[in-house]
Short mmCIF file of C-alpha atoms and ligand atoms in Angstrom, two decimals:
data_model
loop_
_atom_site.label_atom_id
_atom_site.label_comp_id
_atom_site.label_asym_id
_atom_site.label_seq_id
_atom_site.Cartn_x
_atom_site.Cartn_y
_atom_site.Cartn_z
CA UNK A 27 0.00 0.00 0.00
CA UNK A 28 1.32 3.44 -0.98
CA UNK A 29 1.85 5.95 1.78
CA UNK A 30 -0.51 8.92 1.45
CA UNK A 31 2.28 11.26 2.58
CA UNK A 32 3.99 10.67 -0.75
CA UNK A 33 0.99 11.92 -2.69
CA UNK A 34 0.92 15.09 -0.63
CA UNK A 35 4.57 15.82 -1.29
CA UNK A 36 4.04 16.46 -4.98
CA UNK A 37 1.73 19.39 -4.42
CA UNK A 38 4.05 20.84 -1.81
CA UNK A 39 5.43 24.30 -2.64
CA UNK A 40 8.89 25.44 -1.63
CA UNK A 41 10.62 22.20 -2.53
CA UNK A 42 14.30 22.54 -3.25
CA UNK A 43 15.68 21.81 -6.69
CA UNK A 44 17.26 18.66 -5.27
CA UNK A 45 13.93 17.42 -3.92
CA UNK A 46 12.23 18.10 -7.26
CA UNK A 47 14.96 16.23 -9.12
CA UNK A 48 14.83 13.30 -6.72
CA UNK A 49 11.09 13.06 -7.29
CA UNK A 50 11.64 13.28 -11.04
CA UNK A 51 14.32 10.59 -11.01
CA UNK A 52 12.11 8.38 -8.87
CA UNK A 53 9.36 8.78 -11.48
CA UNK A 54 11.79 7.85 -14.28
CA UNK A 55 12.89 4.79 -12.31
CA UNK A 56 9.37 3.58 -11.51
CA UNK A 57 8.27 4.07 -15.12
CA UNK A 58 11.41 2.29 -16.43
CA UNK A 59 12.33 5.44 -18.38
CA UNK A 60 15.85 5.93 -17.01
CA UNK A 61 18.10 5.01 -14.08
CA UNK A 62 19.48 8.24 -12.60
CA UNK A 63 20.57 8.61 -8.99
CA UNK A 64 21.97 11.35 -6.82
CA UNK A 65 25.33 10.37 -5.41
CA UNK A 66 25.66 10.31 -1.63
CA UNK A 67 27.30 13.31 0.03
CA UNK A 68 31.01 12.50 0.39
CA UNK A 69 32.04 12.30 4.03
CA UNK A 70 35.45 11.74 5.64
CA UNK A 71 34.83 9.39 8.54
CA UNK A 72 37.23 9.81 11.48
CA UNK A 73 35.71 7.96 14.42
CA UNK A 74 33.12 5.19 14.64
CA UNK A 75 31.65 3.59 17.76
CA UNK A 76 30.41 0.00 17.67
CA UNK A 77 27.94 -0.34 20.53
CA UNK A 78 26.85 -3.86 21.48
CA UNK A 79 23.53 -4.98 20.03
CA UNK A 80 23.00 -1.80 17.99
CA UNK A 81 24.15 -0.12 14.81
CA UNK A 82 27.59 1.46 14.38
CA UNK A 83 27.55 5.19 15.19
CA UNK A 84 29.76 7.66 13.35
CA UNK A 85 30.94 10.05 16.08
CA UNK A 86 33.28 12.28 14.09
CA UNK A 87 33.21 13.00 10.37
CA UNK A 88 33.70 15.90 7.97
CA UNK A 89 32.16 16.97 4.69
CA UNK A 90 34.50 16.46 1.74
CA UNK A 91 34.35 18.40 -1.50
CA UNK A 92 32.79 16.27 -4.22
CA UNK A 93 35.21 15.30 -6.98
CA UNK A 94 32.42 14.82 -9.50
CA UNK A 95 28.89 16.04 -10.13
CA UNK A 96 25.80 15.12 -8.13
CA UNK A 97 23.76 13.04 -10.56
CA UNK A 98 24.55 10.35 -13.08
CA UNK A 99 23.01 7.32 -14.68
CA UNK A 100 21.87 5.65 -17.85
CA UNK A 101 19.22 6.53 -20.42
CA UNK A 102 18.76 4.45 -23.57
CA UNK A 103 22.28 3.09 -23.18
CA UNK A 104 23.89 6.53 -22.98
CA UNK A 105 25.70 7.87 -19.94
CA UNK A 106 24.08 10.98 -18.44
CA UNK A 107 25.84 13.24 -15.94
CA UNK A 108 24.72 16.51 -14.46
CA UNK A 109 24.98 19.02 -11.67
CA UNK A 110 22.01 21.02 -10.37
CA UNK A 111 22.27 24.51 -8.89
CA UNK A 112 19.89 27.27 -7.97
CA UNK A 113 20.32 31.01 -7.48
CA UNK A 114 18.27 33.84 -6.03
CA UNK A 115 19.73 36.20 -8.61
CA UNK A 116 17.34 37.48 -11.26
CA UNK A 117 19.48 38.27 -14.27
CA UNK A 118 22.59 36.10 -14.02
CA UNK A 119 23.94 32.83 -12.62
CA UNK A 120 27.15 33.15 -10.53
CA UNK A 121 29.94 30.85 -11.70
CA UNK A 122 31.24 30.52 -8.13
CA UNK A 123 28.47 27.94 -7.71
CA UNK A 124 30.76 25.51 -9.56
CA UNK A 125 34.12 24.09 -8.52
CA UNK A 126 37.18 23.37 -10.65
CA UNK A 127 36.75 19.66 -9.91
CA UNK A 128 33.24 19.60 -11.29
CA UNK A 129 34.19 21.43 -14.47
CA UNK A 130 37.15 19.09 -14.96
CA UNK A 131 34.84 16.11 -14.47
CA UNK A 132 32.38 17.43 -17.07
CA UNK A 133 35.24 17.81 -19.56
CA UNK A 134 36.28 14.21 -18.93
CA UNK A 135 32.71 12.97 -19.40
CA UNK A 136 32.36 14.89 -22.68
CA UNK A 137 35.67 13.44 -23.78
CA UNK A 138 34.21 9.93 -23.28
CA UNK A 139 31.14 10.85 -25.32
CA UNK A 140 28.90 11.02 -22.28
CA UNK A 141 26.06 13.55 -22.08
CA UNK A 142 27.01 16.24 -19.56
CA UNK A 143 24.88 19.22 -18.61
CA UNK A 144 23.69 21.40 -15.76
CA UNK A 145 20.21 22.13 -14.52
CA UNK A 146 19.95 25.74 -13.36
CA UNK A 147 17.04 27.16 -11.42
CA UNK A 148 16.23 30.81 -10.92
CA UNK A 149 14.42 30.32 -7.61
CA UNK A 150 12.51 33.60 -7.46
CA UNK A 151 10.73 32.95 -10.74
CA UNK A 152 10.92 29.13 -10.59
CA UNK A 153 12.44 28.98 -14.07
CA UNK A 154 14.56 25.90 -14.71
CA UNK A 155 17.01 25.59 -17.62
CA UNK A 156 19.07 22.77 -19.03
CA UNK A 157 22.45 23.97 -20.31
CA UNK A 158 24.90 21.66 -22.06
CA UNK A 159 28.24 21.43 -20.24
CA UNK A 160 29.99 22.70 -23.38
CA UNK A 161 28.62 26.19 -22.73
CA UNK A 162 29.18 26.14 -18.99
CA UNK A 163 32.80 25.12 -19.57
CA UNK A 164 33.32 28.00 -22.00
CA UNK A 165 31.95 30.57 -19.57
CA UNK A 166 33.82 29.04 -16.65
CA UNK A 167 37.17 28.98 -18.45
CA UNK A 168 36.81 32.68 -19.32
CA UNK A 169 35.76 33.80 -15.87
CA UNK A 170 39.18 35.20 -14.84
CA UNK A 171 39.35 37.49 -17.87
CA UNK A 172 35.65 38.00 -18.38
CA UNK A 173 32.36 37.83 -16.44
CA UNK A 174 32.10 35.99 -13.10
CA UNK A 175 28.55 34.94 -13.92
CA UNK A 176 26.51 33.71 -16.87
CA UNK A 177 23.93 36.23 -18.04
CA UNK A 178 20.40 34.88 -17.98
CA UNK A 179 20.16 36.05 -21.57
CA UNK A 180 22.94 33.62 -22.52
CA UNK A 181 21.29 30.79 -20.62
CA UNK A 182 18.08 31.47 -22.53
CA UNK A 183 20.00 31.51 -25.82
CA UNK A 184 22.25 28.49 -25.34
CA UNK A 185 20.06 26.48 -22.96
CA UNK A 186 16.55 25.07 -22.90
CA UNK A 187 13.71 26.06 -20.59
CA UNK A 188 12.26 22.99 -18.86
CA UNK A 189 8.51 23.13 -18.43
CA UNK A 190 7.64 22.61 -14.76
CA UNK A 191 5.11 19.85 -14.28
CA UNK A 192 3.25 18.01 -11.60
CA UNK A 193 4.60 14.48 -11.85
CA UNK A 194 7.39 14.50 -12.80
CA UNK A 195 8.16 18.02 -11.67
CA UNK A 196 11.22 18.65 -13.87
CA UNK A 197 10.98 16.54 -17.00
CA UNK A 198 14.53 17.16 -18.26
CA UNK A 199 14.61 13.97 -20.35
CA UNK A 200 12.14 15.58 -22.73
CA UNK A 201 14.90 18.09 -23.56
CA UNK A 202 17.57 15.38 -23.66
CA UNK A 203 15.44 13.47 -26.16
CA UNK A 204 15.06 16.37 -28.55
CA UNK A 205 18.63 17.66 -28.25
CA UNK A 206 20.75 14.49 -28.04
CA UNK A 207 18.64 11.72 -29.57
CA UNK A 208 17.03 13.59 -32.44
CA UNK A 209 19.47 12.41 -35.12
CA UNK A 210 19.03 8.77 -34.23
CA UNK A 211 15.24 8.64 -34.57
CA UNK V 28 56.71 16.55 -7.80
CA UNK V 29 55.22 13.08 -7.45
CA UNK V 30 55.10 11.59 -4.00
CA UNK V 31 57.31 8.53 -3.71
CA UNK V 32 54.70 6.89 -1.47
CA UNK V 33 52.47 6.50 -4.51
CA UNK V 34 55.08 4.49 -6.37
CA UNK V 35 55.49 2.19 -3.41
CA UNK V 36 51.77 1.56 -3.15
CA UNK V 37 51.63 -0.26 -6.45
CA UNK V 38 54.02 -2.94 -5.34
CA UNK V 39 52.27 -3.22 -2.01
CA UNK V 40 50.77 -6.64 -1.33
CA UNK V 41 47.60 -7.11 0.64
CA UNK V 42 45.70 -4.26 -1.01
CA UNK V 43 41.97 -4.67 -0.89
CA UNK V 44 39.97 -5.16 -4.06
CA UNK V 45 38.59 -1.65 -3.58
CA UNK V 46 42.07 -0.14 -3.40
CA UNK V 47 43.14 -1.99 -6.52
CA UNK V 48 40.06 -0.81 -8.40
CA UNK V 49 40.53 2.78 -7.26
CA UNK V 50 44.09 2.67 -8.56
CA UNK V 51 42.86 1.16 -11.82
CA UNK V 52 40.14 3.78 -12.26
CA UNK V 53 42.65 6.54 -11.49
CA UNK V 54 44.86 5.12 -14.24
CA UNK V 55 41.93 5.09 -16.70
CA UNK V 56 41.11 8.68 -15.76
CA UNK V 57 44.68 9.97 -16.12
CA UNK V 58 45.11 8.21 -19.46
CA UNK V 59 41.71 9.51 -20.69
CA UNK V 60 40.54 5.93 -21.20
CA UNK V 61 37.36 6.06 -19.11
CA UNK V 62 35.67 8.03 -16.34
CA UNK V 63 34.69 5.58 -13.58
CA UNK V 64 34.31 6.55 -9.92
CA UNK V 65 33.43 4.80 -6.72
CA UNK V 66 30.36 6.34 -5.15
CA UNK V 67 30.72 7.73 -1.64
CA UNK V 68 29.53 5.57 1.25
CA UNK V 69 25.92 6.57 1.97
CA UNK V 70 25.58 8.06 5.43
CA UNK V 71 22.50 9.27 7.33
CA UNK V 72 23.57 12.47 9.07
CA UNK V 73 21.77 13.19 12.33
CA UNK V 74 23.75 15.91 14.11
CA UNK V 75 26.23 18.50 12.84
CA UNK V 76 28.18 21.06 14.88
CA UNK V 77 29.27 24.34 13.29
CA UNK V 78 32.20 25.57 15.37
CA UNK V 79 33.34 29.17 14.79
CA UNK V 80 36.31 29.57 12.46
CA UNK V 81 36.55 25.86 11.62
CA UNK V 82 34.89 23.21 9.51
CA UNK V 83 31.50 21.70 10.29
CA UNK V 84 31.79 18.50 12.34
CA UNK V 85 29.37 15.62 11.92
CA UNK V 86 28.79 14.39 15.49
CA UNK V 87 26.22 11.68 14.88
CA UNK V 88 25.61 9.70 11.72
CA UNK V 89 24.80 6.15 10.64
CA UNK V 90 25.73 3.95 7.72
CA UNK V 91 22.87 3.46 5.26
CA UNK V 92 22.48 0.51 2.95
CA UNK V 93 23.44 1.47 -0.59
CA UNK V 94 20.51 1.51 -3.02
CA UNK V 95 22.78 0.96 -6.01
CA UNK V 96 26.18 -0.52 -6.81
CA UNK V 97 29.56 0.94 -5.87
CA UNK V 98 31.02 1.97 -9.20
CA UNK V 99 29.71 3.62 -12.32
CA UNK V 100 30.81 5.85 -15.14
CA UNK V 101 31.30 6.24 -18.86
CA UNK V 102 33.45 4.41 -21.40
CA UNK V 103 33.23 5.22 -25.11
CA UNK V 104 29.79 6.76 -24.57
CA UNK V 105 28.38 3.67 -22.88
CA UNK V 106 27.22 3.56 -19.28
CA UNK V 107 29.19 1.12 -17.10
CA UNK V 108 28.00 -0.05 -13.69
CA UNK V 109 29.49 -2.63 -11.39
CA UNK V 110 29.84 -3.98 -7.89
CA UNK V 111 33.07 -5.49 -6.55
CA UNK V 112 33.21 -8.23 -3.91
CA UNK V 113 35.79 -10.59 -2.53
CA UNK V 114 35.58 -13.89 -0.68
CA UNK V 115 37.96 -16.08 1.26
CA UNK V 116 36.13 -19.17 0.01
CA UNK V 117 38.04 -21.36 -2.40
CA UNK V 118 35.42 -23.09 -4.50
CA UNK V 119 32.33 -20.86 -4.46
CA UNK V 120 31.16 -17.29 -4.08
CA UNK V 121 28.41 -16.72 -1.45
CA UNK V 122 25.37 -14.90 -2.81
CA UNK V 123 24.74 -13.29 0.57
CA UNK V 124 27.45 -10.83 -0.45
CA UNK V 125 24.79 -9.11 -2.56
CA UNK V 126 21.62 -7.30 -1.52
CA UNK V 127 18.20 -7.27 -3.15
CA UNK V 128 18.63 -3.55 -3.87
CA UNK V 129 21.81 -4.10 -5.81
CA UNK V 130 20.36 -6.90 -7.89
CA UNK V 131 17.28 -4.79 -8.62
CA UNK V 132 19.54 -1.91 -9.66
CA UNK V 133 21.50 -4.15 -12.03
CA UNK V 134 18.25 -5.28 -13.65
CA UNK V 135 17.23 -1.66 -14.16
CA UNK V 136 20.60 -0.79 -15.68
CA UNK V 137 20.40 -3.75 -18.08
CA UNK V 138 16.90 -2.66 -19.00
CA UNK V 139 18.31 0.74 -20.03
CA UNK V 140 20.96 -0.96 -22.15
CA UNK V 141 23.75 -0.12 -19.71
CA UNK V 142 26.66 -2.49 -19.17
CA UNK V 143 26.29 -4.10 -15.72
CA UNK V 144 28.66 -6.62 -14.20
CA UNK V 145 30.42 -7.71 -11.04
CA UNK V 146 34.10 -8.07 -10.29
CA UNK V 147 34.69 -11.04 -8.00
CA UNK V 148 37.96 -11.79 -6.25
CA UNK V 149 38.99 -15.05 -4.65
CA UNK V 150 41.35 -13.47 -2.15
CA UNK V 151 43.36 -16.56 -1.21
CA UNK V 152 44.48 -17.18 -4.78
CA UNK V 153 44.18 -13.54 -5.94
CA UNK V 154 42.03 -14.58 -8.90
CA UNK V 155 39.74 -11.84 -10.19
CA UNK V 156 36.78 -12.51 -12.50
CA UNK V 157 34.39 -10.30 -14.41
CA UNK V 158 30.89 -11.75 -14.54
CA UNK V 159 28.07 -10.13 -16.50
CA UNK V 160 25.14 -9.15 -14.28
CA UNK V 161 22.87 -11.39 -16.38
CA UNK V 162 24.46 -14.48 -14.83
CA UNK V 163 24.61 -13.09 -11.29
CA UNK V 164 20.90 -12.21 -11.52
CA UNK V 165 20.04 -15.74 -12.63
CA UNK V 166 21.93 -17.34 -9.76
CA UNK V 167 20.57 -14.81 -7.28
CA UNK V 168 16.94 -15.27 -8.32
CA UNK V 169 17.27 -19.04 -7.89
CA UNK V 170 18.97 -18.92 -4.52
CA UNK V 171 15.87 -19.74 -2.47
CA UNK V 172 15.20 -22.94 -4.38
CA UNK V 173 18.77 -23.74 -5.37
CA UNK V 174 22.35 -23.00 -4.27
CA UNK V 175 23.16 -20.11 -1.88
CA UNK V 176 26.46 -19.55 -3.66
CA UNK V 177 27.86 -19.52 -7.18
CA UNK V 178 30.27 -22.37 -7.85
CA UNK V 179 33.70 -21.20 -8.91
CA UNK V 180 33.32 -23.57 -11.85
CA UNK V 181 30.33 -21.54 -13.06
CA UNK V 182 32.20 -18.28 -12.62
CA UNK V 183 35.03 -19.71 -14.73
CA UNK V 184 32.52 -20.82 -17.37
CA UNK V 185 30.29 -17.76 -17.58
CA UNK V 186 32.82 -15.11 -16.53
CA UNK V 187 36.24 -13.90 -17.63
CA UNK V 188 39.48 -14.10 -15.69
CA UNK V 189 41.14 -10.68 -15.44
CA UNK V 190 44.90 -10.78 -15.69
CA UNK V 191 46.41 -9.02 -12.66
CA UNK V 192 48.93 -6.38 -13.65
CA UNK V 193 51.16 -3.76 -12.18
CA UNK V 194 49.67 -0.49 -13.44
CA UNK V 195 46.76 -0.77 -13.78
CA UNK V 196 46.32 -3.63 -11.36
CA UNK V 197 42.93 -4.88 -12.59
CA UNK V 198 42.51 -4.03 -16.25
CA UNK V 199 38.82 -4.92 -16.52
CA UNK V 200 38.24 -2.67 -19.55
CA UNK V 201 40.27 -5.11 -21.63
CA UNK V 202 37.50 -7.65 -20.99
CA UNK V 203 34.77 -5.06 -21.55
CA UNK V 204 36.33 -4.23 -24.91
CA UNK V 205 36.35 -7.79 -26.14
CA UNK V 206 32.95 -8.77 -24.76
CA UNK V 207 30.79 -5.68 -25.27
CA UNK V 208 32.47 -3.70 -28.06
CA UNK V 209 33.57 -6.52 -30.34
CA UNK V 210 30.64 -6.29 -32.74
CA UNK V 211 31.11 -2.59 -33.31
CA UNK V 212 34.76 -2.74 -34.40
MG1 LIG B 30 26.38 19.73 -5.68
MG1 LIG B 31 29.60 -2.45 -1.92
#
């Protein structure tokens, strides 16, 4: 029997981008559309207690910087890899939201013919865009000599607006289909 | 300048299968052969302290059971996904090493046309096999009515022995090439 709490969640406002994407990926999984998971938060474990007759307790640990992006998986045989970020800015997306490691990882994925992109949300207007990593990398690599953020105008031009839905909330595979699988159909 | 400790590590005996695979994946990454990472250990964080002027400290957390396998990534555009396990048994590999979740995940990956497999080490003889998930799933799904382990004989028949090397230690992509990419060349 399905828990009623789950049904309620979908109509809940104020969900984070991560929650919306987890719901979306869960939908894809249940419908056998794709297998995409968020990677666990990387943690450096320092001390663990092993109490008798109960579960091990981590007593000291630290957050580590992720060496890759947050989401990856498989869709129609292809490798998909993306990072999701949101901003409260209205007219641009700050590049400081990304780390060198993540950009390097996206380059490596592209080099292996994987599909790499970012999902960017402007929180105040709830607009969500898919931007191919190729463009993000270009802006990022120019950030020392040029702008420290991507103009929303450029995201609109180079990226794709994702229509926000009910279930799934952020149907990014619709964009992936039209952009990356068009030639093959 | 390269740390000499790294050089020493490669000749170190008694490395775990995970260490050997991390070294192998690092080699693939540096040589631009493939992008395969081990996922972080999933942890349920309960309490975090935020001391002034220093990093956040996780004070209470618990290990969660992984909902997927340990390794995934991209090789020549294809999605690769695998779990690695070792046993001290000599003639069979216990199926209790795997969880329902992991088997379910491998089925989903296969369903999306991803390449799913396991890397199995017999520690006492340092023999490492690659076995396609198709076979593991068959043995696993019969374990209630049949054997609770896979006979080594079956692993030899259905799987592929990976030659142990120096750098990389476990060159599993050589097998992947011949088994999964043969038709395309
Ligand atoms: Mg992140
Ligand atoms: Mg594991």
